[in-house]
Structure formats: C-alpha cells, structure tokens
Amino acid sequence: MIGCPAYEETSFEPLTAKGRNKALQAGLGARDMEESVWACTLCGYCDAICPKHVRNVEIVLKLRRDLHGAALPSAPVSRPLVLGCTIRERAPELIPSIVAFLEKLGRPAETAGETCCGSLDAEAGRATRTRVPAGVVADPVCMEQFEGEFLGELAMKSLGLFNLKPPFYYFVPHRLINRDPGRYYAPYHALRLATGCETNLDLNRLARSTSMGSLQGLGGRDARDVREAVGRLLRHSKAERIITCSPADYLAFKQHSGRETRFVTECLK
Ligand code: SF4
C-alpha cells in the first residue's frame, strides 16, 4: 500500500495492515507475524484511509502487548511545557527558541522535573497508553500520552511571529494529521496557501512519514531506512530549506537531506 512506510521500503504486503489483518483472519497470532508487528511505525496512514474504519494502530499495539505483556502505566506528571526526550536529549539547541516563542504568547514555559512520557514503552508493548492533562506538548509523539496543546499548531496560529519566506518545504507531523485530519490538516493547509510552501501532505489530505519519530526510527531491530524515506519525500522538491515542528523529523532532515533544516521556532522574527 503506497503511503505505508513499511511497504514503501520493502514492497512486501505481509508487513502492512492488510497483510496483518489477513493473517489475523486466518487465525494467526502475534508470534506468527513478529516481523510484521515490529515493521509498523504507527504512522496512522492506513487508519486514515481505511473505508471500514479499522483501527490498525491499535491492533499493532495490542499485538505488541501480546508479545510483551504490558505493565500498568506509570502516569507522567502534568507539566506546563512537555518538551519530550527527542528535544531534551538529541536536540537541546531547540529549547531556547521554543521558550522564547511561548513567552511571546504569554504561556508558561516551565519544564523543570520533566521525565519520559512513556510513549516509547507503550509503542514497544511494555506499557499501556495513559492520558494526562498538560499545557503545551512540543513533540507529537508525546501527544499520545498527554492531553495538551501542540506547539506546532500554536505556531500555525501565530504565523505573523515567524519569518517563513518561501521557497521552503514544511514537514507536517504525520501522526497528528493521520489520526485527526479534521483538526490538524486545516492550519497546515492554510500555511501552504499563505506561503506556497511544499509539504508532505498528499492528495488524500494525509501526511507521509520519515519513520524517524518511531521505535524503528531509533535503529536496531526492524529499523526503517530514514535516509531513503527523506529522499522519497524530497524527490520532486527544489526547496533549499526544510522547516518542521516535529523534533524527530527535524533530526531526520538535518542528517539526511543535505539541505538547511530548521525547527519552526528557530524562525521567530
Ligand atoms: S500505521 Fe503506518 S506503518 Fe503501520 S501499517 Fe499503517 S501505514 Fe503502515
């Protein structure tokens, strides 16, 4: 299925939602399709286009829990600003501009004492998802654990604060778009209309993924080829600059695109 990162990389249908669902219908379980269970990056593309509204991401998480036996969730503590591990550990240079942006909005930017949101444990089948109220959540992956406002959406509502001069390619956070296109598509489409930028949104109004914001993007077993995914996304793009509000994808483009890459808050005027 075009749009599924696992399929686009391998052209192997058993690794897709369709392949897994056929296997389940045939009576197979998680142990019989381990490769497929770990190949899914949980990007949500298949959920968004499924005419029967099958919840494929939830099926994969359930199969992973079958393999691992999930523990009770250790609920994250609510915070005014949740930066997420990717920013704190792999891109701390983004923190000053994020704080500056929130201060311009008059929003609390206090992050002291933040711990891991637990999303990667939930993805790995070692825990169940939790939902905790928070202020602003900077990494779309953490939105699966926290109920809060997304930094990237706040940026889209405050475009006047940014210097976003075209031409550029804006990488839209695929997990949010694919899970809730009704809410998240509109502001990014408005950005495209206002600036003429290119994006990873396709004709289905859904977002293609680099796989970087997933377990498989971290490498190791069943790692996806992030370099290849970045190449596919930019195949027809002539933009010299990439801008994104998705921290893991910021790293993916910075490492693999060969083009100037900026996090949206780094473009504050
Ligand atoms: S969630 Fe994404 S990676 Fe997983 S099967 Fe669906 S489209 Fe493929």
Tab-separated table of C-alpha atoms and ligand atoms in Angstrom:
chain	number	residue	atom	x	y	z
A	1	MET	CA	0.000	0.000	0.000
A	2	ILE	CA	1.533	3.304	-1.135
A	3	GLY	CA	1.753	5.630	1.879
A	4	CYS	CA	2.678	2.875	4.354
A	5	PRO	CA	6.382	3.353	5.215
A	6	ALA	CA	6.919	-0.378	5.729
A	7	TYR	CA	5.509	-1.122	2.273
A	8	GLU	CA	7.219	1.777	0.514
A	9	GLU	CA	10.558	0.490	1.719
A	10	THR	CA	10.058	-3.235	1.106
A	11	SER	CA	7.105	-3.679	-1.326
A	12	PHE	CA	6.173	-6.626	0.922
A	13	GLU	CA	2.451	-6.733	1.689
A	14	PRO	CA	2.643	-9.029	4.774
A	15	LEU	CA	4.330	-6.105	6.569
A	16	THR	CA	1.287	-3.866	6.061
A	17	ALA	CA	-2.032	-3.546	7.869
A	18	LYS	CA	-3.694	-5.513	5.079
A	19	GLY	CA	-1.200	-8.345	5.468
A	20	ARG	CA	-1.601	-8.473	9.249
A	21	ASN	CA	-5.389	-8.357	9.090
A	22	LYS	CA	-5.435	-11.228	6.588
A	23	ALA	CA	-3.181	-13.219	8.928
A	24	LEU	CA	-5.446	-12.493	11.910
A	25	GLN	CA	-8.485	-13.609	9.911
A	26	ALA	CA	-6.631	-16.836	9.153
A	27	GLY	CA	-6.247	-17.417	12.891
A	28	LEU	CA	-2.585	-16.431	13.273
A	29	GLY	CA	-1.364	-14.599	16.375
A	30	ALA	CA	1.365	-12.144	17.330
A	31	ARG	CA	4.089	-14.821	17.499
A	32	ASP	CA	3.310	-15.918	13.921
A	33	MET	CA	3.876	-12.453	12.470
A	34	GLU	CA	6.517	-10.855	14.658
A	35	GLU	CA	8.343	-9.220	11.757
A	36	SER	CA	5.168	-7.502	10.628
A	37	VAL	CA	4.234	-6.458	14.171
A	38	TRP	CA	7.572	-4.649	14.538
A	39	ALA	CA	7.708	-3.291	10.987
A	40	CYS	CA	4.782	-0.920	11.586
A	41	THR	CA	5.885	2.609	12.523
A	42	LEU	CA	2.421	3.543	13.861
A	43	CYS	CA	2.237	6.450	11.418
A	44	GLY	CA	-1.541	6.046	11.170
A	45	TYR	CA	-1.768	6.432	7.384
A	46	CYS	CA	-3.675	3.162	6.940
A	47	ASP	CA	-6.174	4.073	9.688
A	48	ALA	CA	-6.978	7.351	7.993
A	49	ILE	CA	-7.697	5.825	4.566
A	50	CYS	CA	-9.429	2.613	5.728
A	51	PRO	CA	-13.024	2.625	4.341
A	52	LYS	CA	-14.086	0.228	7.120
A	53	HIS	CA	-12.527	2.385	9.869
A	54	VAL	CA	-10.327	-0.446	11.125
A	55	ARG	CA	-8.057	0.806	13.950
A	56	ASN	CA	-4.826	-0.686	12.635
A	57	VAL	CA	-2.535	1.204	15.013
A	58	GLU	CA	-4.487	-0.114	17.995
A	59	ILE	CA	-4.270	-3.640	16.549
A	60	VAL	CA	-0.464	-3.384	16.294
A	61	LEU	CA	-0.183	-2.063	19.854
A	62	LYS	CA	-2.354	-4.926	21.077
A	63	LEU	CA	-0.181	-7.488	19.211
A	64	ARG	CA	2.954	-5.946	20.753
A	65	ARG	CA	1.384	-6.187	24.204
A	66	ASP	CA	0.565	-9.848	23.419
A	67	LEU	CA	4.269	-10.391	22.762
A	68	HIS	CA	5.499	-8.496	25.790
A	69	GLY	CA	2.721	-8.372	28.385
A	70	ALA	CA	2.313	-4.690	29.133
A	71	ALA	CA	2.788	-3.330	32.632
A	72	LEU	CA	0.426	-0.868	34.234
A	73	PRO	CA	1.206	2.638	33.032
A	74	SER	CA	3.393	4.819	35.143
A	75	ALA	CA	1.433	8.007	34.610
A	76	PRO	CA	3.545	11.017	33.609
A	77	VAL	CA	3.231	14.102	35.785
A	78	SER	CA	1.389	17.057	34.302
A	79	ARG	CA	3.655	19.981	33.232
A	80	PRO	CA	3.047	23.411	31.698
A	81	LEU	CA	5.514	22.527	28.895
A	82	VAL	CA	6.417	18.972	27.860
A	83	LEU	CA	9.474	19.061	25.595
A	84	GLY	CA	9.889	15.321	25.098
A	85	CYS	CA	13.035	13.177	25.112
A	86	THR	CA	13.968	13.868	21.493
A	87	ILE	CA	14.384	17.577	22.143
A	88	ARG	CA	15.920	17.243	25.613
A	89	GLU	CA	18.410	14.554	24.676
A	90	ARG	CA	19.074	14.886	20.944
A	91	ALA	CA	18.262	18.484	20.024
A	92	PRO	CA	18.605	20.675	23.148
A	93	GLU	CA	19.662	23.579	20.926
A	94	LEU	CA	15.950	23.974	20.089
A	95	ILE	CA	14.907	24.719	23.673
A	96	PRO	CA	15.749	28.480	23.812
A	97	SER	CA	13.663	29.285	20.719
A	98	ILE	CA	10.739	27.173	21.996
A	99	VAL	CA	10.808	29.010	25.317
A	100	ALA	CA	11.094	32.388	23.520
A	101	PHE	CA	8.069	31.565	21.363
A	102	LEU	CA	5.923	30.557	24.344
A	103	GLU	CA	6.994	33.664	26.252
A	104	LYS	CA	5.825	35.777	23.301
A	105	LEU	CA	2.441	34.062	23.622
A	106	GLY	CA	2.423	34.668	27.387
A	107	ARG	CA	2.352	30.909	28.024
A	108	PRO	CA	4.255	29.259	30.907
A	109	ALA	CA	7.486	27.661	29.637
A	110	GLU	CA	8.469	25.857	32.861
A	111	THR	CA	9.948	22.401	32.188
A	112	ALA	CA	11.777	21.538	35.419
A	113	GLY	CA	11.499	17.928	36.565
A	114	GLU	CA	10.192	16.575	33.280
A	115	THR	CA	10.558	12.823	32.894
A	116	CYS	CA	9.933	10.477	29.967
A	117	CYS	CA	6.294	10.486	28.829
A	118	GLY	CA	6.374	6.689	28.378
A	119	SER	CA	5.196	6.737	24.783
A	120	LEU	CA	8.060	4.573	23.514
A	121	ASP	CA	7.301	1.962	26.183
A	122	ALA	CA	3.666	1.950	25.038
A	123	GLU	CA	4.819	1.522	21.409
A	124	ALA	CA	7.095	-1.345	22.380
A	125	GLY	CA	4.249	-3.214	24.095
A	126	ARG	CA	5.823	-2.792	27.534
A	127	ALA	CA	3.141	-0.441	28.893
A	128	THR	CA	-0.325	0.792	28.113
A	129	ARG	CA	-1.092	4.312	26.993
A	130	THR	CA	-2.093	6.947	29.514
A	131	ARG	CA	-3.584	10.393	29.076
A	132	VAL	CA	-2.559	13.198	31.423
A	133	PRO	CA	-3.574	16.866	31.105
A	134	ALA	CA	-0.671	19.166	30.233
A	135	GLY	CA	-0.094	22.692	28.969
A	136	VAL	CA	1.877	22.688	25.742
A	137	VAL	CA	3.353	19.500	24.249
A	138	ALA	CA	6.295	20.064	21.881
A	139	ASP	CA	6.768	16.570	20.422
A	140	PRO	CA	3.817	14.970	18.582
A	141	VAL	CA	4.879	11.558	19.898
A	142	CYS	CA	4.169	12.747	23.478
A	143	MET	CA	0.652	13.780	22.423
A	144	GLU	CA	-0.194	10.101	22.728
A	145	GLN	CA	0.471	10.298	26.480
A	146	PHE	CA	-0.513	13.889	27.252
A	147	GLU	CA	-3.697	15.768	26.536
A	148	GLY	CA	-2.402	19.247	25.744
A	149	GLU	CA	-1.996	21.903	23.080
A	150	PHE	CA	0.521	21.099	20.355
A	151	LEU	CA	3.358	23.573	19.905
A	152	GLY	CA	3.267	23.230	16.108
A	153	GLU	CA	-0.411	24.074	15.973
A	154	LEU	CA	0.179	27.127	18.178
A	155	ALA	CA	2.877	28.201	15.705
A	156	MET	CA	0.441	27.851	12.806
A	157	LYS	CA	-1.999	30.109	14.675
A	158	SER	CA	0.729	32.744	15.128
A	159	LEU	CA	2.262	32.875	11.651
A	160	GLY	CA	2.889	36.615	11.964
A	161	LEU	CA	5.565	35.905	14.576
A	162	PHE	CA	7.697	33.920	12.121
A	163	ASN	CA	9.896	34.629	9.182
A	164	LEU	CA	8.708	31.895	6.801
A	165	LYS	CA	9.773	33.253	3.465
A	166	PRO	CA	9.287	30.859	0.550
A	167	PRO	CA	10.550	28.732	-1.038
A	168	PHE	CA	10.690	26.079	1.654
A	169	TYR	CA	9.426	22.560	2.355
A	170	TYR	CA	7.350	22.278	5.540
A	171	PHE	CA	7.301	18.801	7.063
A	172	VAL	CA	3.939	18.368	8.798
A	173	PRO	CA	3.719	15.996	11.822
A	174	HIS	CA	2.224	12.906	10.234
A	175	ARG	CA	0.960	11.173	13.373
A	176	LEU	CA	-1.311	14.045	14.294
A	177	ILE	CA	-2.590	14.650	10.776
A	178	ASN	CA	-3.315	10.987	10.128
A	179	ARG	CA	-5.014	10.465	13.483
A	180	ASP	CA	-7.146	13.606	13.425
A	181	PRO	CA	-7.120	15.238	9.959
A	182	GLY	CA	-10.251	17.263	10.804
A	183	ARG	CA	-8.342	19.176	13.456
A	184	TYR	CA	-4.776	19.292	12.202
A	185	TYR	CA	-4.971	19.424	8.393
A	186	ALA	CA	-6.537	22.896	8.212
A	187	PRO	CA	-3.756	25.004	9.791
A	188	TYR	CA	-1.034	23.355	7.700
A	189	HIS	CA	-3.099	23.698	4.537
A	190	ALA	CA	-3.544	27.393	5.420
A	191	LEU	CA	0.249	27.679	5.689
A	192	ARG	CA	0.587	26.125	2.240
A	193	LEU	CA	-1.925	28.592	0.778
A	194	ALA	CA	-0.307	31.584	2.511
A	195	THR	CA	3.296	30.807	1.536
A	196	GLY	CA	3.150	28.405	-1.422
A	197	CYS	CA	5.429	26.026	0.510
A	198	GLU	CA	5.695	22.346	-0.361
A	199	THR	CA	4.630	19.799	2.264
A	200	ASN	CA	4.379	16.073	2.911
A	201	LEU	CA	0.568	16.294	2.665
A	202	ASP	CA	-0.796	14.188	-0.184
A	203	LEU	CA	-3.970	14.228	-2.260
A	204	ASN	CA	-5.792	12.295	0.478
A	205	ARG	CA	-5.038	15.227	2.840
A	206	LEU	CA	-2.830	12.858	4.811
A	207	ALA	CA	0.821	13.118	5.741
A	208	ARG	CA	3.745	10.928	4.633
A	209	SER	CA	6.259	9.899	7.254
A	210	THR	CA	10.067	9.707	7.569
A	211	SER	CA	9.645	6.928	10.230
A	212	MET	CA	12.102	8.843	12.421
A	213	GLY	CA	9.594	9.518	15.233
A	214	SER	CA	9.057	5.820	15.876
A	215	LEU	CA	10.813	2.907	17.546
A	216	GLN	CA	12.021	1.839	14.115
A	217	GLY	CA	13.469	5.295	13.509
A	218	LEU	CA	15.733	4.791	16.516
A	219	GLY	CA	17.543	1.941	14.751
A	220	GLY	CA	18.179	-1.600	15.949
A	221	ARG	CA	15.845	-4.419	15.116
A	222	ASP	CA	13.454	-3.718	12.206
A	223	ALA	CA	14.947	-0.240	11.690
A	224	ARG	CA	13.453	1.658	8.782
A	225	ASP	CA	15.621	3.371	6.211
A	226	VAL	CA	15.103	7.002	7.226
A	227	ARG	CA	17.583	8.318	4.638
A	228	GLU	CA	15.618	6.603	1.877
A	229	ALA	CA	12.306	7.973	3.260
A	230	VAL	CA	13.708	11.519	3.297
A	231	GLY	CA	14.879	11.013	-0.289
A	232	ARG	CA	11.399	9.826	-1.356
A	233	LEU	CA	9.719	12.812	0.299
A	234	LEU	CA	12.042	15.336	-1.340
A	235	ARG	CA	12.266	13.606	-4.727
A	236	HIS	CA	10.329	16.344	-6.537
A	237	SER	CA	11.168	19.224	-4.221
A	238	LYS	CA	13.504	22.011	-5.239
A	239	ALA	CA	13.182	23.850	-1.902
A	240	GLU	CA	16.527	24.670	-0.369
A	241	ARG	CA	15.175	24.902	3.178
A	242	ILE	CA	13.212	22.403	5.289
A	243	ILE	CA	11.123	23.666	8.217
A	244	THR	CA	9.255	21.435	10.645
A	245	CYS	CA	7.595	21.410	14.049
A	246	SER	CA	8.302	17.721	14.572
A	247	PRO	CA	11.548	17.167	16.554
A	248	ALA	CA	12.487	13.687	15.326
A	249	ASP	CA	11.804	14.686	11.736
A	250	TYR	CA	13.876	17.826	12.226
A	251	LEU	CA	16.793	15.468	13.017
A	252	ALA	CA	15.956	13.227	10.041
A	253	PHE	CA	16.088	16.095	7.552
A	254	LYS	CA	19.120	17.642	9.199
A	255	GLN	CA	21.047	14.363	8.932
A	256	HIS	CA	19.842	13.107	5.570
A	257	SER	CA	18.508	15.885	3.328
A	258	GLY	CA	21.697	17.840	2.686
A	259	ARG	CA	19.515	20.974	2.902
A	260	GLU	CA	19.240	23.708	5.510
A	261	THR	CA	16.844	22.420	8.192
A	262	ARG	CA	15.136	24.498	10.860
A	263	PHE	CA	12.634	23.881	13.641
A	264	VAL	CA	9.747	26.319	13.266
A	265	THR	CA	10.520	28.237	16.465
A	266	GLU	CA	14.044	28.905	15.141
A	267	CYS	CA	12.314	31.076	12.515
A	268	LEU	CA	10.929	33.534	15.102
A	269	LYS	CA	11.287	37.126	13.889
B	1	SF4	S1	0.391	2.553	10.774
B	1	SF4	FE1	1.733	3.289	9.090
B	1	SF4	S2	3.467	1.828	9.083
B	1	SF4	FE2	1.827	0.854	10.286
B	1	SF4	S3	0.733	-0.413	8.744
B	1	SF4	FE3	-0.341	1.579	8.883
B	1	SF4	S4	0.541	2.806	7.210
B	1	SF4	FE4	1.970	1.072	7.582
